[in-house]
Coordinates of C-alpha atoms (C1' of nucleotides) in Angstrom, one line a residue:
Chain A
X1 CA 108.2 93.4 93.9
X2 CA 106.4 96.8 93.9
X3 CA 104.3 97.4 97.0
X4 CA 100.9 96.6 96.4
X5 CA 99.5 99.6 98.9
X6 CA 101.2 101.6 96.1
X7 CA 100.6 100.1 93.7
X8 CA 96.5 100.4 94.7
X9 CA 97.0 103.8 95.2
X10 CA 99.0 105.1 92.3
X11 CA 98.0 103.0 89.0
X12 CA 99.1 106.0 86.8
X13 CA 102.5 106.4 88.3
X14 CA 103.4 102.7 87.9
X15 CA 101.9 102.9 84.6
X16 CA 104.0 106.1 83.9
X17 CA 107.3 104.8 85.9
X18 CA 107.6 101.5 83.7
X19 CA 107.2 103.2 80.0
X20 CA 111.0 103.9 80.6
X21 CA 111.9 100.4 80.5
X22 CA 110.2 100.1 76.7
X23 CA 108.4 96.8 77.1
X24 CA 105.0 95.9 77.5
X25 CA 103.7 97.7 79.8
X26 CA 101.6 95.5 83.0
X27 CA 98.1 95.2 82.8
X28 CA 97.1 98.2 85.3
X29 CA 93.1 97.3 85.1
X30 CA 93.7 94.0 85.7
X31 CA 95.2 94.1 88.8
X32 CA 92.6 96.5 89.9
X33 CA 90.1 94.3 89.2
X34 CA 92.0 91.2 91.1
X35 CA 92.3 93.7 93.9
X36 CA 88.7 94.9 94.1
X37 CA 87.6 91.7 94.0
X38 CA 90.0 90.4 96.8
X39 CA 89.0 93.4 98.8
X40 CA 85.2 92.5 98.5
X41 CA 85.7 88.7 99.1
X42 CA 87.8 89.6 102.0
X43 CA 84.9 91.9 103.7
X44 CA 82.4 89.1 102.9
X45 CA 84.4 85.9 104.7
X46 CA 85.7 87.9 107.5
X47 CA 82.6 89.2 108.3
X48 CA 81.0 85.6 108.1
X49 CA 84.3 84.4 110.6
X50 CA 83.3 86.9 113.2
X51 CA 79.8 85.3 113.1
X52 CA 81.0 82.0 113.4
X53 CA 83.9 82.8 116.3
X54 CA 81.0 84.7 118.4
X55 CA 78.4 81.4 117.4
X56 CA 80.9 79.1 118.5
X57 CA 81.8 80.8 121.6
X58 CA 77.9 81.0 122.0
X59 CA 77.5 77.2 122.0
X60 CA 80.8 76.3 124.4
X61 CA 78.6 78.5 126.8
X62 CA 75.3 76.5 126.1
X63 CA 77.1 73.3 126.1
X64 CA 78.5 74.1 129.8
X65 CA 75.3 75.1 131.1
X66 CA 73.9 71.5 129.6
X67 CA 71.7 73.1 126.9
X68 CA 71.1 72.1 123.4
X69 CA 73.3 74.0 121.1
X70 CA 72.7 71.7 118.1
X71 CA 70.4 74.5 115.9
X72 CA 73.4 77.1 117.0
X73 CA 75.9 74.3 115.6
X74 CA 73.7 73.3 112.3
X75 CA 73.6 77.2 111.7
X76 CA 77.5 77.3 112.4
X77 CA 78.2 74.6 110.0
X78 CA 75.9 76.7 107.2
X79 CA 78.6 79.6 108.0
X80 CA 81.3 77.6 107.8
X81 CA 81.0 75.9 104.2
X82 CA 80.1 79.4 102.5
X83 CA 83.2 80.4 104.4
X84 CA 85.4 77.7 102.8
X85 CA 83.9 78.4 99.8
X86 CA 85.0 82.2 100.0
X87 CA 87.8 81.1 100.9
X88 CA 89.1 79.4 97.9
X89 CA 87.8 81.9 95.0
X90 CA 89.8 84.4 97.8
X91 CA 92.9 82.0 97.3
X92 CA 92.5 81.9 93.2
X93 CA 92.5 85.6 93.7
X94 CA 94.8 86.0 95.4
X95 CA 97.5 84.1 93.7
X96 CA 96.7 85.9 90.5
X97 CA 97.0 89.2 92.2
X98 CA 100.3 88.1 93.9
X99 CA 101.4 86.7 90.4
X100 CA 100.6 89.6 88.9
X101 CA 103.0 91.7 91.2
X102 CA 106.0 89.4 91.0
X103 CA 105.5 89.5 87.0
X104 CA 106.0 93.2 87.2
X105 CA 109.9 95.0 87.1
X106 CA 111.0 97.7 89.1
X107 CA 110.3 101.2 88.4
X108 CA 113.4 103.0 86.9
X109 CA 114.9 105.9 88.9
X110 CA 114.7 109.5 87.7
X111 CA 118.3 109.3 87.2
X112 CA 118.4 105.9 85.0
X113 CA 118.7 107.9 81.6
X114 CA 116.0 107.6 78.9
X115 CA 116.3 104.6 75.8
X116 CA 115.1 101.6 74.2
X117 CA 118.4 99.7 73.4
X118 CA 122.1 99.2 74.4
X119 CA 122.9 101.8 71.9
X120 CA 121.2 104.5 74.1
X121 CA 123.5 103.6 77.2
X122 CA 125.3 107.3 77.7
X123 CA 129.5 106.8 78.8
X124 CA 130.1 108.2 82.0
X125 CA 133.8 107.9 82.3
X126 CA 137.1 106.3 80.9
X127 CA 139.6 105.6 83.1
X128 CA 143.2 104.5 81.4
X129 CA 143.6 104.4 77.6
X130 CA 143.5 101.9 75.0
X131 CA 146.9 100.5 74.9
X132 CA 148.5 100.4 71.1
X133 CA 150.0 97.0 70.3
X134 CA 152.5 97.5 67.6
X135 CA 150.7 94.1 66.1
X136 CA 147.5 92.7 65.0
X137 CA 146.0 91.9 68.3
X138 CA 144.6 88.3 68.6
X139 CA 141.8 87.0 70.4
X140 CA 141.7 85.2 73.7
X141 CA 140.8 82.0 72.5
X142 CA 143.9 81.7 69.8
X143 CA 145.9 82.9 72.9
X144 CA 144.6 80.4 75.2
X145 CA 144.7 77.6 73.0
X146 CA 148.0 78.5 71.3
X147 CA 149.4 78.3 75.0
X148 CA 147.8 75.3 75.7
X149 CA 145.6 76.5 78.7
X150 CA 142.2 76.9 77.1
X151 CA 140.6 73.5 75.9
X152 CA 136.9 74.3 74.5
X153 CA 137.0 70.9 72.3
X154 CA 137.6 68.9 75.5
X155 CA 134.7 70.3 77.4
X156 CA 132.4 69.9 74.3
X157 CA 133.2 66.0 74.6
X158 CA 132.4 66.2 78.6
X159 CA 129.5 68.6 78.4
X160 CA 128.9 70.6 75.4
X161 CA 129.1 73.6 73.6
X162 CA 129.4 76.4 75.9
X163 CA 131.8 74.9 78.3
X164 CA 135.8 75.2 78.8
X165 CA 138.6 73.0 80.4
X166 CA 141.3 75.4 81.7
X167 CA 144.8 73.6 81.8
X168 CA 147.7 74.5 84.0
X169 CA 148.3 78.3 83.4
X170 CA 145.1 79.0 82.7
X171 CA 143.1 77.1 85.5
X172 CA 145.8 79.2 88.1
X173 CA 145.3 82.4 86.7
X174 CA 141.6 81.8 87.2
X175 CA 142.0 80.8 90.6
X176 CA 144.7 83.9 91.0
X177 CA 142.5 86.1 89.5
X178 CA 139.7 85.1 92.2
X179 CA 141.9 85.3 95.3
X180 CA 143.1 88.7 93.8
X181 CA 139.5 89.7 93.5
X182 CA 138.1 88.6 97.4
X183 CA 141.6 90.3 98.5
X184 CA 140.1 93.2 97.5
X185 CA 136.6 93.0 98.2
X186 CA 137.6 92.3 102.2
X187 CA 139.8 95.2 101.5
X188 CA 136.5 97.7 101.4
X189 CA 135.0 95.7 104.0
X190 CA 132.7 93.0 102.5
X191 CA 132.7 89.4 104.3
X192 CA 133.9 86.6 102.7
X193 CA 131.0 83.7 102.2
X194 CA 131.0 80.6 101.0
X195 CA 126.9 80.1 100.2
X196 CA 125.4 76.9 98.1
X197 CA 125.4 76.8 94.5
X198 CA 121.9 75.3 94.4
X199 CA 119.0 77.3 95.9
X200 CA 115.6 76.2 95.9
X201 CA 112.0 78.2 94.4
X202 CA 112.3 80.7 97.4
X203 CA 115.3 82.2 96.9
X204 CA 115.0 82.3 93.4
X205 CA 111.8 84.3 93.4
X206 CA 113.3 86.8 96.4
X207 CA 115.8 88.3 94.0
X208 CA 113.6 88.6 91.2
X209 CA 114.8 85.3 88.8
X210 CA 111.4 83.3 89.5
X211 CA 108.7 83.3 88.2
X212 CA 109.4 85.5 85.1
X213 CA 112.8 83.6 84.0
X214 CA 112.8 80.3 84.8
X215 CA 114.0 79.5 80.8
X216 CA 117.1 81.2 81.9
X217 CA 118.1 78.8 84.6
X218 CA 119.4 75.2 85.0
X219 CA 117.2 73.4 87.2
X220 CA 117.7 70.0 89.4
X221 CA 115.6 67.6 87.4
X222 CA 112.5 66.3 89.8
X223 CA 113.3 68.5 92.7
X224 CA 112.7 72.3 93.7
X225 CA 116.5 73.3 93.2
X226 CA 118.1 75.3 90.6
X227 CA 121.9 76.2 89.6
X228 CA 122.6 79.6 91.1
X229 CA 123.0 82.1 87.6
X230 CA 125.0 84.2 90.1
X231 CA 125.8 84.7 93.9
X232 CA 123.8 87.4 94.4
X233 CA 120.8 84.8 94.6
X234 CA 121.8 82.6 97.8
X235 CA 123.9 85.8 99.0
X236 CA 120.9 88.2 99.0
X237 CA 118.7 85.7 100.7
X238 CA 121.3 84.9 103.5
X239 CA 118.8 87.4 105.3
X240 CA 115.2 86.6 104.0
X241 CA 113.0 86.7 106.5
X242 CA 115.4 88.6 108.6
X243 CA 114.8 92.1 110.8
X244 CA 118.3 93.7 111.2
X245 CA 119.4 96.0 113.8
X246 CA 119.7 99.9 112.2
X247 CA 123.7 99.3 113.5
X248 CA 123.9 96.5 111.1
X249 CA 123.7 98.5 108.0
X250 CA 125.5 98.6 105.8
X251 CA 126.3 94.8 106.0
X252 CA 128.2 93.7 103.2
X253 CA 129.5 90.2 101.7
X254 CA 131.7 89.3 98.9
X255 CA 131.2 85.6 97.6
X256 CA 133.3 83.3 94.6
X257 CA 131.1 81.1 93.0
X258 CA 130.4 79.5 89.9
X259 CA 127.3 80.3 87.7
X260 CA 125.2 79.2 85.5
X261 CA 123.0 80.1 83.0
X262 CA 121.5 78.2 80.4
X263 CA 121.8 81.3 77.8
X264 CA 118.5 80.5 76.3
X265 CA 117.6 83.0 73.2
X266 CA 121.1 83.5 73.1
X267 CA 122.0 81.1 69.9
X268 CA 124.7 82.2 67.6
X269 CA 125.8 85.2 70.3
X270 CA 130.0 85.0 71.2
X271 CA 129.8 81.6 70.4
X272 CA 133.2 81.1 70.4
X273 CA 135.6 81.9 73.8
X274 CA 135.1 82.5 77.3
X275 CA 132.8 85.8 76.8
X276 CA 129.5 83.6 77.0
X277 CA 129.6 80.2 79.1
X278 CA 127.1 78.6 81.1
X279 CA 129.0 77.8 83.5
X280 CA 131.7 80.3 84.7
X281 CA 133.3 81.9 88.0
X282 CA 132.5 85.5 89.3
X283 CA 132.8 87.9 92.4
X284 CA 130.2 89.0 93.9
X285 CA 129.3 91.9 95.8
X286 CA 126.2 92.5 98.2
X287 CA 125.2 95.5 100.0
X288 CA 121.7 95.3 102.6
X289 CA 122.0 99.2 102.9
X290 CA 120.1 101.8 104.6
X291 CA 117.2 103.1 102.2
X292 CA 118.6 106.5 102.8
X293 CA 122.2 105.7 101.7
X294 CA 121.3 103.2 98.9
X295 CA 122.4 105.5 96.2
X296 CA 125.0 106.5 98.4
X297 CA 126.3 103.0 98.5
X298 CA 125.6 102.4 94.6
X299 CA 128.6 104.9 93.9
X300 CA 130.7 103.3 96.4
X301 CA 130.0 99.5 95.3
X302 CA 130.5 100.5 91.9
X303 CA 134.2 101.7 93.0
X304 CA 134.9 99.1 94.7
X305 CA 134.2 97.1 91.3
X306 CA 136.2 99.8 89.3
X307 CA 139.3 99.3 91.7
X308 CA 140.2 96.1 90.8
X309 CA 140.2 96.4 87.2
X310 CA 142.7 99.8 88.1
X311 CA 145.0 97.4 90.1
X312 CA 145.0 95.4 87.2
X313 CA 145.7 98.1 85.0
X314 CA 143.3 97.4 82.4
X315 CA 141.2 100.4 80.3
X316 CA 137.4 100.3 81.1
X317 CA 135.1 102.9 80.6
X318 CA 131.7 103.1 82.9
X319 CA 128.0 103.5 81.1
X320 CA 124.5 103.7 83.2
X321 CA 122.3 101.6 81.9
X322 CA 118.9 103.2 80.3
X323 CA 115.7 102.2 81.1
X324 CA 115.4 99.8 77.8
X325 CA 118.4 98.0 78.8
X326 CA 117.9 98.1 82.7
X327 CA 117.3 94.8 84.6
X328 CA 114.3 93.4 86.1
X329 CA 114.9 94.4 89.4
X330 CA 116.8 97.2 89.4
X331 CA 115.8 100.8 89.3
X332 CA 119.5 102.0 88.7
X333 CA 122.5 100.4 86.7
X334 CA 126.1 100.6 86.3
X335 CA 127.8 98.5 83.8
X336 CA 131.6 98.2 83.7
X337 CA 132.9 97.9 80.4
X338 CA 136.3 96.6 80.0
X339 CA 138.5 97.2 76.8
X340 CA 139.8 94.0 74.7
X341 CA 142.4 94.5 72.3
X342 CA 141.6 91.5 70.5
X343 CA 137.5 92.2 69.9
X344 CA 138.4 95.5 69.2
X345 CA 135.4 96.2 71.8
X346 CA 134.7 97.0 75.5
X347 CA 132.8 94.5 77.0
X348 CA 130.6 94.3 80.4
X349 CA 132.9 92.7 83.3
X350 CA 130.7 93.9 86.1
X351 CA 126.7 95.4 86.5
X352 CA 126.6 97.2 89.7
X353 CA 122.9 98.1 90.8
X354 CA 120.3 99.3 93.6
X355 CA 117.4 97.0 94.2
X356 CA 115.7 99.8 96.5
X357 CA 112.9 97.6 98.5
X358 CA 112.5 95.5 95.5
X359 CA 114.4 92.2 96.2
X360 CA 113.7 93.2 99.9
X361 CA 109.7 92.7 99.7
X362 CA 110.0 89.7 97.9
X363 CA 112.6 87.9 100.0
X364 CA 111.1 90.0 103.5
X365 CA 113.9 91.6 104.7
X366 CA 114.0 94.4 107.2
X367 CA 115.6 96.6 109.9
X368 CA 114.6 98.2 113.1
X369 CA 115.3 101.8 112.9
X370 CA 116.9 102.7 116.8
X371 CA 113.7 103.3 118.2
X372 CA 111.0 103.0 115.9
X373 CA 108.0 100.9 116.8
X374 CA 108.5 98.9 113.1
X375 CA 110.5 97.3 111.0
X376 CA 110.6 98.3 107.1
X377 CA 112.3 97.3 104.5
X378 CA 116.4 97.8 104.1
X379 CA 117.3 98.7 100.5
X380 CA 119.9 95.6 98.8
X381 CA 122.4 96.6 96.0
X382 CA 124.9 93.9 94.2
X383 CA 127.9 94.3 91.5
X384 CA 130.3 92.0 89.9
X385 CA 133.6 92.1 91.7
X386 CA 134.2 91.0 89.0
X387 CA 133.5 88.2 86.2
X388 CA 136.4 86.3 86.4
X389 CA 136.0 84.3 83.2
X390 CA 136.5 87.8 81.3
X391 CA 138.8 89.1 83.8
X392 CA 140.8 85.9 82.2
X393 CA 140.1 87.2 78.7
X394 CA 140.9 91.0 79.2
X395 CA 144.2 90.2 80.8
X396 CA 145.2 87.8 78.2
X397 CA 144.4 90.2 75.6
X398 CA 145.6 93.0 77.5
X399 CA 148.8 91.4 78.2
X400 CA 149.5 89.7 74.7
X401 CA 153.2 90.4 72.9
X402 CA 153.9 89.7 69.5
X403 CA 155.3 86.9 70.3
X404 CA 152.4 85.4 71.4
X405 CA 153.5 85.2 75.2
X406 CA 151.3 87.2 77.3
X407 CA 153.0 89.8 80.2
X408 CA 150.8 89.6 83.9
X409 CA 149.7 92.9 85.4
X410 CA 152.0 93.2 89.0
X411 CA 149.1 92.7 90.9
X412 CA 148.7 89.8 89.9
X413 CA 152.0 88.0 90.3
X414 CA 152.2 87.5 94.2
X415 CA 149.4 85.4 93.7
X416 CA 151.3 83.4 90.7
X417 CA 154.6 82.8 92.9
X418 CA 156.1 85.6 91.1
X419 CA 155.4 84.8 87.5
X420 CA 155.8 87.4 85.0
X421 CA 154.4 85.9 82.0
X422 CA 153.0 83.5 80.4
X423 CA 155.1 81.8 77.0
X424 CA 155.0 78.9 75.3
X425 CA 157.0 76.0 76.4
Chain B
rG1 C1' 118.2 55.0 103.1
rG2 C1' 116.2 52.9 108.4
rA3 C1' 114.7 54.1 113.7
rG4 C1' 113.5 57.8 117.3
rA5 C1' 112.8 62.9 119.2
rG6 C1' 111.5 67.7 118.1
rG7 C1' 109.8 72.6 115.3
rU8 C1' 105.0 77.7 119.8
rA9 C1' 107.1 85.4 120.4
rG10 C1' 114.2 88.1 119.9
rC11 C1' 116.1 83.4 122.9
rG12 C1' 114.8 79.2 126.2
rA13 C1' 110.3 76.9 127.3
rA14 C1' 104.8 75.4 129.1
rG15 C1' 100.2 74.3 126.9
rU16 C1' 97.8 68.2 124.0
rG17 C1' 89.7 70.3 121.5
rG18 C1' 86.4 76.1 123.8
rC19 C1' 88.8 79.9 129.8
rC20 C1' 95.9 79.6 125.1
rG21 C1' 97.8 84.4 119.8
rU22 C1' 94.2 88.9 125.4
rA23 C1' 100.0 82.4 125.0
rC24 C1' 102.3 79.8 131.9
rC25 C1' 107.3 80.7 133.5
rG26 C1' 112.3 82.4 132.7
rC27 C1' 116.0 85.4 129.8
rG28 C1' 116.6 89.6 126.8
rC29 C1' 114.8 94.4 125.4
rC30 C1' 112.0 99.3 126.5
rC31 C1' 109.9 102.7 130.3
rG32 C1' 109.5 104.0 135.4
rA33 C1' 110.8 103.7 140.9
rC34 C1' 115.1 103.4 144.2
rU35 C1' 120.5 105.7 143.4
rC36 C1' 125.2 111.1 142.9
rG37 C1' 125.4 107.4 138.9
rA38 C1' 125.4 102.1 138.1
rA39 C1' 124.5 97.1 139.6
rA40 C1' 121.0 94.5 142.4
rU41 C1' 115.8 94.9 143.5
rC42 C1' 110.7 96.4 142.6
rG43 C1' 106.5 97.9 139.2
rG44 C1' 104.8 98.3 134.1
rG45 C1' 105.4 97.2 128.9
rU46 C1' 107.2 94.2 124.7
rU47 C1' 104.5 89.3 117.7
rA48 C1' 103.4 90.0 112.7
rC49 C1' 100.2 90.6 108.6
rG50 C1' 95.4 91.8 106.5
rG51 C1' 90.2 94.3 106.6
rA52 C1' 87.0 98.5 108.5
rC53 C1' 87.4 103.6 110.2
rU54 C1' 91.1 107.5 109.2
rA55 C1' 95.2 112.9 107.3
rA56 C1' 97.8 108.9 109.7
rU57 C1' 102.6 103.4 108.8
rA58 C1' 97.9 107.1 115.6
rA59 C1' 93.7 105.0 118.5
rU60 C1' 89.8 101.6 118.2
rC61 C1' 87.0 97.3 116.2
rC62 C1' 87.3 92.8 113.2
rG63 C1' 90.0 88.7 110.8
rU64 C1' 94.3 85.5 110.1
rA65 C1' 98.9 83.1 111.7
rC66 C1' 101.8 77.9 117.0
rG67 C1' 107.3 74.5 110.6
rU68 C1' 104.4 74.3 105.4
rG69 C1' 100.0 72.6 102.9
rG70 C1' 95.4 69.9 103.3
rG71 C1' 91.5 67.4 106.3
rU72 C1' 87.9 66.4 110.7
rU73 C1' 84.8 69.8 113.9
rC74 C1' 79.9 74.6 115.7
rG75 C1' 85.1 75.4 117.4
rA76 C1' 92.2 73.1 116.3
rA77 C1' 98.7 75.0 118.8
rU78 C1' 95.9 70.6 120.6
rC79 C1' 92.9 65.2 116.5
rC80 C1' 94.0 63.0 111.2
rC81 C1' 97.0 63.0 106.4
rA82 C1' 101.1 64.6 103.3
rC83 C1' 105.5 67.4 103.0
rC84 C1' 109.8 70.4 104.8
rC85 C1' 113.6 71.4 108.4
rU86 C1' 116.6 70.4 113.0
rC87 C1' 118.7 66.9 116.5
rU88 C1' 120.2 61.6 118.2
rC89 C1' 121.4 56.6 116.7
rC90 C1' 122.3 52.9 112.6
rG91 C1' 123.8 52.2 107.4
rC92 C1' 126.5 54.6 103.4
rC93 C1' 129.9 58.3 102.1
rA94 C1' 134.2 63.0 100.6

RNA sequence: GGAGAGGUAGCGAAGUGGCCGUACCGCGCCCGACUCGAAAUCGGGUUACGGACUAAUAAUCCGUACGUGGGUUCGAAUCCCACCCUCUCCGCCA
């Protein structure tokens, strides 16, 4: 959520800020007409409460000394409905202006390049090549099912389409490939949590997924709980509500979990394979940085991401996201981009970005500078460290041999007792 | 699910219609005194948000907040209703 002092103060710059994300751009007289009104309506009751406080005050006194105090109190009462009354068109008001701000995304950063679409996402960097397989590469899925680990018929009979059963292999890979990935993550100093997979409206709306996208989200029929879409929603708002010490920062925390999405407007898109589930596993990574080091830290977390697909030895390249493309809450975005043989494509594994004060306003969380008098906001970053699902599908297509077998990266193996590959029995 | 107890400042905890959000008391924290320095001791300070006035996120004035949301009242931490959370016991359960 923007802050509204500056948003009250600079209506052009938010205005001008946001035509870099190429959508509709927010209402700008509108919410200075919510916030003129508020203003005025505010003036009115409060000066009507002081009136009452000092009348009320007045008849205790009259009351003690045994006087009559019942004009002061019918006068009183006057006040008070006219204040109730203010009151409530102040509460309409107010929860349209509030609306308003939680409605509105981030401002891109100067440094989030110019665009409309995907397309306009510039390359930063390769690291690795493209491996050449002597063969016609397959895809994950004929792998997986060929060696009897990836079962999407199964799960359509539990669940539906969308879904997976992971058999032997398959299902310990994942689980390798998870282990591998917090092993790494505590490596660069995040701590390992364990957070629930169902938040309530709260959390959601602190990291920016309520109230714009609830469509996107599986909710707990008749309660206020929804499926977590991703750990960086009951991982960010570990602090809400929170004022950190300045020595805390950066705190950082690493999290497995499963997501899940519902993929609505999605129909038809990688509707086959692991790519798009809506349920699947991921690393997470949160920062609660310093709002001087933010950017600082948006390098390092991205790194950190980067590292494990280098220990696994699989080609990525990394593009910043453009203002078109950029998420809700962000104001800066890395994607990681990893290569499969088999779509002949690179495909996102991780989205690394700073939140600034963002997430931070909405969900309240501060620090205490050594010193300073108050608290402000800290600045919170995330990354995928990584998707696991398509860590699964890059290192089977990675790893494939004509023969169909697939051969693990090294890092890998001490986690698989020592296997090498993966065949057919 | 049933019964009971409780939610007040960073923590513990008092207050049960106006003198209590200008919140008893204790701890912690900050400043000062004492000391070569420290501990102990003594003195002072220590909630947040909003409005007005401002260059100011300074001072001052005003308003709001005692789990959350309603209600009663001239006036609510205090009385009433609903909900949430924590703890204890019972039932059920991995």
């Amino acid at each position: 959520m923007l802050d509204l002092k500056f948003v009250q103060k600079n209506l052009g710059a938010v205005t001008e800020g946001l035509k870099k994300r190429c959508k509709t751009e927010p209402d700008v007289a509108e919410f200075a007409r919510l916030d003129e009104a508020r203003i005025a309506l505010i003036r009115e009751a409060e000066a009507l409460k002081a009136e009452r406080n000092t009348g009320s005050a007045e008849v205790a006194k009259l009351k003690r000394a045994g006087q009559d105090a019942s004009e002061l109190m019918a006068r009183m009462s006057a006040i008070g409905d006219r204040v109730k009354e203010l009151d409530a068109e102040l509460g309409v008001i107010e929860a349209q202006e509030q609306d308003w701000l939680l409605k509105v995304p981030n401002i891109p950063h100067e440094s989030t390049p110019d665009g409309c679409s995907e397309e306009d996402n510039p390359v930063l960097r390769h690291w690795g090549t493209k491996p050449e397989l002597p063969f016609a590469p397959k895809e994950h899925w004929e792998l997986g099912q060929a060696l009897g680990g990836l079962d999407f018929e199964r799960a359509g009979k539990l669940t539906g389409s969308r879904f997976c059963v992971s058999f032997g292999w398959a299902a310990k890979l994942e689980r390798a490939l998870g282990a591998f990935m917090l092993d790494c993550a505590a490596e660069n100093g995040y701590t390992e949590v364990i957070p629930p997979y169902i938040v309530n409206k709260a959390s959601m709306t602190g990291t920016g997924q309520l109230p714009k996208f609830a469509e996107d989200l599986f909710k707990i029929e008749g309660q206020d709980y929804y499926l977590i879409p991703t750990a960086e929603v009951p991982v960010t708002n570990l602090h809400a509500g929170e004022v950190l010490e300045e020595d805390q920062l950066p705190t950082a925390y690493c999290a497995l979990t499963p997501c899940f999405r519902s993929e609505a407007g999605s129909y038809g898109k990688d509707t086959k394979g692991l790519i798009r589930q809506h349920q699947f596993h991921k690393v997470e990574l949160v920062r609660f940085s310093h709002p001087e080091k933010s950017f600082e830290d948006l390098e390092l977390l991205t790194g950190h991401a980067e590292m494990v697909l280098q220990r696994l030895g699989l080609h990525y390249r990394v593009i910043a996201l453009c203002g078109g493309d950029l998420g809700f809450s962000s104001c800066k975005t890395y994607d990681i981009e990893v290569w499969l043989p088999g779509q002949d494509k690179y495909r996102e594994i991780s989205s690394c970005s700073n939140f600034l004060d963002f997430q931070a306003r909405r969900a309240n969380i501060r620090f205490k500078a050594k010193g300073a008098k108050k608290s402000e906001f800290l600045h919170t970053l995330n990354g995928s460290g990584l998707a696991v699902g398509r860590a699964l599908v890059a290192v089977l297509e990675n790893g494939q041999q004509a023969d169909g077998s697939i051969v693990l990266p090294q890092a890998l193996r001490p986690y698989l007792g020592g296997l090498e590959k993966i065949e057919a029995k």
